[in-house]
Coordinates of N, CA, C and O in Angstrom, one line a residue:
X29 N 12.3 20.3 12.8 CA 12.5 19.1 12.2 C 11.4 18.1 12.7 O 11.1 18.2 13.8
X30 N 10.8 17.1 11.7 CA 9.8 16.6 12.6 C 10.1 15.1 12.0 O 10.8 15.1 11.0
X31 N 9.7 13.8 12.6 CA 10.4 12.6 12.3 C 8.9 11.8 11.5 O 7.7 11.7 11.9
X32 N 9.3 11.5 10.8 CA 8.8 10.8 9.4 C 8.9 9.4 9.1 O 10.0 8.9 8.9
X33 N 7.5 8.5 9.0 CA 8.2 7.0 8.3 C 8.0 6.5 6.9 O 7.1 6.2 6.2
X34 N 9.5 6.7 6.9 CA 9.1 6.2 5.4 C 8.9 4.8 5.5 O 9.3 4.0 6.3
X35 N 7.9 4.6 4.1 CA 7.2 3.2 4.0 C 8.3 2.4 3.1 O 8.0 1.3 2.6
X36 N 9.4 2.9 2.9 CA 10.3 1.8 2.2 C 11.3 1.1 2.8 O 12.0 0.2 2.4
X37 N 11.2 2.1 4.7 CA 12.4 1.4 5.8 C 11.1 1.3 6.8 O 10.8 2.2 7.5
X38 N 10.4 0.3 6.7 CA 9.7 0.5 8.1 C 10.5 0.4 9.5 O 10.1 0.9 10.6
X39 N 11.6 -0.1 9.2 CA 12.0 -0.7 10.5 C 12.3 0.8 11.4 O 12.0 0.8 12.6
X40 N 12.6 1.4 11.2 CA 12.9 2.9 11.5 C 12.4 4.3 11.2 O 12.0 4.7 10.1
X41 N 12.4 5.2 12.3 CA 12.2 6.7 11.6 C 13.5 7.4 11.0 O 14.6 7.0 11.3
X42 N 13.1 8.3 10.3 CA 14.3 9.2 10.0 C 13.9 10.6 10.0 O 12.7 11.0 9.9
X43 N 15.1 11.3 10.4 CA 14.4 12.7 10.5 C 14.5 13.2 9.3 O 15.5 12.9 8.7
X44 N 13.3 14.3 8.5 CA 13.4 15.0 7.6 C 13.0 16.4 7.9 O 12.6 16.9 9.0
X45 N 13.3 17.1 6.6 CA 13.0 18.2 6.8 C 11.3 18.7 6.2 O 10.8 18.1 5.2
X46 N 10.7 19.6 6.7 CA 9.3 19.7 5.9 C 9.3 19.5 4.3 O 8.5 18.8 3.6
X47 N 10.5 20.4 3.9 CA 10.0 20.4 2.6 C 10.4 18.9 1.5 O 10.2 18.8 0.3
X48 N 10.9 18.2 2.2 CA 11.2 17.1 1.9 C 9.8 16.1 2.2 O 9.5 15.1 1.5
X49 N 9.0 16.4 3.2 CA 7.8 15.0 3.3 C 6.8 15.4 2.1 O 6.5 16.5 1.7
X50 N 6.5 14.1 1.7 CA 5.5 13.9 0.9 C 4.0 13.3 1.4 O 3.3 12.7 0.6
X51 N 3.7 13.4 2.5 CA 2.4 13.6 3.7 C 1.7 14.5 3.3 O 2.3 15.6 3.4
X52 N 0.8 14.6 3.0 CA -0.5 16.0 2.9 C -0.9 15.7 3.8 O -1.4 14.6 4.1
X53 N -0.9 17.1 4.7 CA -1.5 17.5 5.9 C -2.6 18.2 5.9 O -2.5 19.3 6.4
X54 N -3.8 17.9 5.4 CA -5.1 18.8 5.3 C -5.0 19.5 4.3 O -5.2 19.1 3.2
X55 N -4.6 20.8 4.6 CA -5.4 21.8 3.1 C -6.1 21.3 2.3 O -6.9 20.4 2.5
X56 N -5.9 21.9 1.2 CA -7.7 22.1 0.2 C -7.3 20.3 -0.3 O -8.3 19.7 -0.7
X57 N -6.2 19.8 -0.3 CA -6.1 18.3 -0.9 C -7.1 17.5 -0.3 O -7.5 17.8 0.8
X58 N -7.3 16.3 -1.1 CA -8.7 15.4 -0.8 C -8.1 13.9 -1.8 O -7.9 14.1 -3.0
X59 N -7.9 12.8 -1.3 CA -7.9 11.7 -1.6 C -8.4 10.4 -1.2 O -8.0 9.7 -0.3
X60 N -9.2 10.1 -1.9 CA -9.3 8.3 -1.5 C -9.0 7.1 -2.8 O -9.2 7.1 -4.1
X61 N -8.6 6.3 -2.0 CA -8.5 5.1 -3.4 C -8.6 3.7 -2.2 O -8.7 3.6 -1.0
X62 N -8.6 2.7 -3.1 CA -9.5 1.4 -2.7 C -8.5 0.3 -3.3 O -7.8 0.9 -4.1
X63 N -8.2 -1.0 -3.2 CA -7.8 -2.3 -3.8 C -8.4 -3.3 -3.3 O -8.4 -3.2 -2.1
X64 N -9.0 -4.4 -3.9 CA -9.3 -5.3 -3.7 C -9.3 -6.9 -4.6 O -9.8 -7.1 -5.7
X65 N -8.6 -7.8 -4.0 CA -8.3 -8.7 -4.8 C -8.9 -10.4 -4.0 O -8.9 -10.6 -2.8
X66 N -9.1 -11.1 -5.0 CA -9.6 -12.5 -4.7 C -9.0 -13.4 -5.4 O -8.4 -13.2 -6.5
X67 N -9.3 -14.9 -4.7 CA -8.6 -16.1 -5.7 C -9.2 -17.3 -4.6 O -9.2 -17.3 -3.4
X68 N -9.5 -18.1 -5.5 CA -10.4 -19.4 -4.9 C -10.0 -20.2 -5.7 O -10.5 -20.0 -6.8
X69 N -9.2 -21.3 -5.6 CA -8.7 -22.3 -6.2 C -9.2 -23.8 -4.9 O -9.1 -23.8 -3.7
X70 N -9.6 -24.8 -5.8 CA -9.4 -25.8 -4.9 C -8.3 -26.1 -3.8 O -7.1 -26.3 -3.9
X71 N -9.2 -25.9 -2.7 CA -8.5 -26.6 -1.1 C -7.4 -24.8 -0.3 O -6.5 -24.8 0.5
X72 N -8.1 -23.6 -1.2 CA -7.7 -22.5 -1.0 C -8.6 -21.3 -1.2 O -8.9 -21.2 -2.4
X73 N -9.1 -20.3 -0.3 CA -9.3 -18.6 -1.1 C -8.3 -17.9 -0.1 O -8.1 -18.2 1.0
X74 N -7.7 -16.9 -1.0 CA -7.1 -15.2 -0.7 C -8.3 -14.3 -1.0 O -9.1 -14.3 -1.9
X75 N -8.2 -13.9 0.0 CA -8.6 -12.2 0.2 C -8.1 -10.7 0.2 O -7.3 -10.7 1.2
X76 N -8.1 -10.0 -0.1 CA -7.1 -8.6 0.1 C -7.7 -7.4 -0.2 O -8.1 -7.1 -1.3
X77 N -7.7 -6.7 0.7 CA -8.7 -5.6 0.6 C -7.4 -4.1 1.4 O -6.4 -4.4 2.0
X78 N -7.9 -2.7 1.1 CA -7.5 -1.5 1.8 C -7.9 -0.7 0.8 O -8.3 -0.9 -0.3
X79 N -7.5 0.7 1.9 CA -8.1 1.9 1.3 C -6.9 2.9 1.9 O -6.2 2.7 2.9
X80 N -7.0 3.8 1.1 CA -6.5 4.7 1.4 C -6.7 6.6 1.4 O -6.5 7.2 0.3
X81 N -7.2 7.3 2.8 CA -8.1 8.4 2.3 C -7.1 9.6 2.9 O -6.3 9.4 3.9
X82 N -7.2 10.6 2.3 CA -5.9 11.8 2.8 C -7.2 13.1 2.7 O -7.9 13.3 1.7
X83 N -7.4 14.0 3.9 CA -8.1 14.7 4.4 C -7.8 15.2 5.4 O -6.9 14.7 5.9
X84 N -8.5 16.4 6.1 CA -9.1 16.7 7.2 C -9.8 15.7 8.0 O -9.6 15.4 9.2
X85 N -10.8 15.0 7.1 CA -11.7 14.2 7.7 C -11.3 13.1 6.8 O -11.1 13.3 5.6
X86 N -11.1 11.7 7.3 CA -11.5 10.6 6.9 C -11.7 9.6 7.6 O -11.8 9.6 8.9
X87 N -11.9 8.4 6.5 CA -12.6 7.1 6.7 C -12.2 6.1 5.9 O -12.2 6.3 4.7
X88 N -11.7 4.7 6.4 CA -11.6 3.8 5.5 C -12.0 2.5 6.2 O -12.5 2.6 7.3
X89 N -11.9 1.7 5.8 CA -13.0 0.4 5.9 C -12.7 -0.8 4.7 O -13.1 -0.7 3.5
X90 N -11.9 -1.9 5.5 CA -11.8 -3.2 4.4 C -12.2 -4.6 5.3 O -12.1 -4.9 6.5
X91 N -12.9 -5.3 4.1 CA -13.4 -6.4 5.0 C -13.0 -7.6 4.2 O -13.2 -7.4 3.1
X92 N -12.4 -8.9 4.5 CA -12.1 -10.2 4.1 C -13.3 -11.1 4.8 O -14.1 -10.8 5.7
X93 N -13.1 -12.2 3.9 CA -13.6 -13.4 3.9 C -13.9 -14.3 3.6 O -14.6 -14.2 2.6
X94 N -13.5 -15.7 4.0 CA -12.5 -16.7 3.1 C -13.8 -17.9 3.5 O -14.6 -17.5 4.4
X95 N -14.0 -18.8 2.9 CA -14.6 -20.1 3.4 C -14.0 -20.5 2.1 O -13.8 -20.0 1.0
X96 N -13.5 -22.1 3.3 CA -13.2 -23.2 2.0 C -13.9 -24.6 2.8 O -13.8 -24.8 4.0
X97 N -14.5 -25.5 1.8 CA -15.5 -26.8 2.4 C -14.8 -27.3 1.7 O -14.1 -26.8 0.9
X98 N -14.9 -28.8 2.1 CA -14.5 -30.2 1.7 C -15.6 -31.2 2.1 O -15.8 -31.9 3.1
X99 N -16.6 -31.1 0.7 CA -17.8 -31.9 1.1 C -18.3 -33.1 0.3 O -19.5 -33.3 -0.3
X100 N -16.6 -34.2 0.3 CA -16.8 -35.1 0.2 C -16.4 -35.3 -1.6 O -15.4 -35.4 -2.3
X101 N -17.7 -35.2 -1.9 CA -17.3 -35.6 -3.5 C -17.2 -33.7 -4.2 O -16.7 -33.7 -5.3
X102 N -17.4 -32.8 -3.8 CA -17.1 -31.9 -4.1 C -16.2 -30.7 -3.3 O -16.7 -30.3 -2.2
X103 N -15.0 -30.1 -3.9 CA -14.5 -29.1 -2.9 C -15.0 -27.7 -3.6 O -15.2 -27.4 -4.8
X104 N -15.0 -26.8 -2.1 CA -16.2 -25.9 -2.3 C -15.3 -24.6 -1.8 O -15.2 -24.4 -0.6
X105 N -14.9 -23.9 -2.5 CA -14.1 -22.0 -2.2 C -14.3 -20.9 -2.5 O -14.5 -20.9 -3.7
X106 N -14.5 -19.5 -1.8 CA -14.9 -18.4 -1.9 C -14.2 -17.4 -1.4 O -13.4 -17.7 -0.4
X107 N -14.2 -16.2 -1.7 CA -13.1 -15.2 -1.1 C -14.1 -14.1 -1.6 O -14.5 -14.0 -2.7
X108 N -14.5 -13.4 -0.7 CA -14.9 -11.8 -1.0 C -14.0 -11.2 0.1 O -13.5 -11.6 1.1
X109 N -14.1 -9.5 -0.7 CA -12.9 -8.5 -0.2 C -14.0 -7.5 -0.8 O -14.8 -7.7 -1.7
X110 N -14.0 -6.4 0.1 CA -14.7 -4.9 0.0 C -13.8 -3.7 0.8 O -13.7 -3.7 2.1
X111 N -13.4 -3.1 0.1 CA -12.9 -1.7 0.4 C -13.6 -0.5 0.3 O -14.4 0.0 -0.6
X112 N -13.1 0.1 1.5 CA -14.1 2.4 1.2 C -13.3 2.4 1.5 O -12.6 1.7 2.2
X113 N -13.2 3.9 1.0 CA -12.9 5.0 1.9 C -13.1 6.4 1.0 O -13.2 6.5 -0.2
X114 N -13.1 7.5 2.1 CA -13.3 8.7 2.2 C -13.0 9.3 2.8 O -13.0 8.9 3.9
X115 N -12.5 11.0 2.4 CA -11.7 12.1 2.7 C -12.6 13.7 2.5 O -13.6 13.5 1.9
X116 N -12.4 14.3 2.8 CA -13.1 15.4 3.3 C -12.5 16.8 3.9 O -12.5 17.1 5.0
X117 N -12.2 17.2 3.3 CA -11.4 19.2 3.5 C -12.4 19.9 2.8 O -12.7 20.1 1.7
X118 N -12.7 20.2 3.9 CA -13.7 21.7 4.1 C -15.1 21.5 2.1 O -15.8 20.5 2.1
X119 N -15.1 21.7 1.9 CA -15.8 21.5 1.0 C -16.1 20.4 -0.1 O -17.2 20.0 -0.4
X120 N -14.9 20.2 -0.6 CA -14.2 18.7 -1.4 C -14.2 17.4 -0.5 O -14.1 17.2 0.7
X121 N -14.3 16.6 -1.4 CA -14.7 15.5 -1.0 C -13.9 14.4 -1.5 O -13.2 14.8 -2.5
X122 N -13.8 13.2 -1.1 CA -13.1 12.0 -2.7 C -13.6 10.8 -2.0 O -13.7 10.8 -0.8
X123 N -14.0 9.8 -2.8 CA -14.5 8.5 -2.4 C -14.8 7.4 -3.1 O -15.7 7.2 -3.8
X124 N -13.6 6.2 -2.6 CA -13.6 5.1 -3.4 C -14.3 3.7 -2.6 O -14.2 3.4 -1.4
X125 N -14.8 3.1 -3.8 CA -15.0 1.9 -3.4 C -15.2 0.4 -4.4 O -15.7 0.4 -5.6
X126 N -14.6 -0.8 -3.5 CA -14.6 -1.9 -4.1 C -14.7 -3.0 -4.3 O -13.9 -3.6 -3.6
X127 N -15.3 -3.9 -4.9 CA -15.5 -5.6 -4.2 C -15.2 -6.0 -5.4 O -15.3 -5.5 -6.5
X128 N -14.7 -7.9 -4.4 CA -13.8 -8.4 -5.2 C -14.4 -9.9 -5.0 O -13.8 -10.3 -4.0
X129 N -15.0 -10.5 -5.3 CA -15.5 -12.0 -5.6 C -15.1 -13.0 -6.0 O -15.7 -13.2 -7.1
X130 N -14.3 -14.1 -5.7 CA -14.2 -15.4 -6.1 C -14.6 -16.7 -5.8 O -14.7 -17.0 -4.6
X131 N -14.9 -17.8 -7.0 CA -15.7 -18.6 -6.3 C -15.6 -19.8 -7.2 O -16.0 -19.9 -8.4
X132 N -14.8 -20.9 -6.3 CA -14.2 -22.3 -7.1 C -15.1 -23.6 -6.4 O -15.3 -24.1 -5.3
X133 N -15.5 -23.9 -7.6 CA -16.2 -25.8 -7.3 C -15.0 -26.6 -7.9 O -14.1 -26.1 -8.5
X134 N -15.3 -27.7 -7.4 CA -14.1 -28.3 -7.7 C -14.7 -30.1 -7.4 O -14.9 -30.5 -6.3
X135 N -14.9 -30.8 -8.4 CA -15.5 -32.4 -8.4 C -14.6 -32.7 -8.2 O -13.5 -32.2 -8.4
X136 N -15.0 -34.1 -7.5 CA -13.3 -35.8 -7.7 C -14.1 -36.5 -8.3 O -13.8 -37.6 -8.8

């Protein structure tokens, strides 16, 4: 029996049984996927970035970054977000990537 978290109870493990997880553990499977989202509204930016890679081998990588100015007669907002990632079993490969850009001027 081996103990498993499901992502719909974080608060806890539960024990299952193998043929019940839905975990890919290596073999010939290979996945990557990416999200990335932005929003820059006056006197605000969101950022949101992840990846997600299922392999032997992987790699993922997300980066945020928010600047908001207030310079006077104009307000000034930006949000970029960039996601990778990559997976790797024995031959096969998969690899995603993303950016996400927003960018609000805003007069009085």
């Amino acid at each position: 029996m081996k103990y498993c978290l499901i992502i719909s109870d974080l608060s806890y493990l539960e024990p299952i049984n193998e043929s019940e997880s839905t975990v890919v553990q290596g073999g010939s499977n290979v996945y990557a996927d990416t999200f990335a989202t932005t929003t820059a509204e006056p006197g605000y930016a969101i950022a949101v970035a992840g990846g997600l890679a299922i392999g032997n081998e992987t790699y993922t990588n997300a980066v945020t970054n928010t600047t908001v100015k207030d310079l006077g007669s104009l307000e000034y907002s930006r949000a970029n977000s960039t996601a990778r990632a990559y997976a790797r079993t024995g031959n096969q490969s998969a690899s995603s990537t993303i950016r996400s850009t927003s960018i609000s001027f805003f007069g009085r």
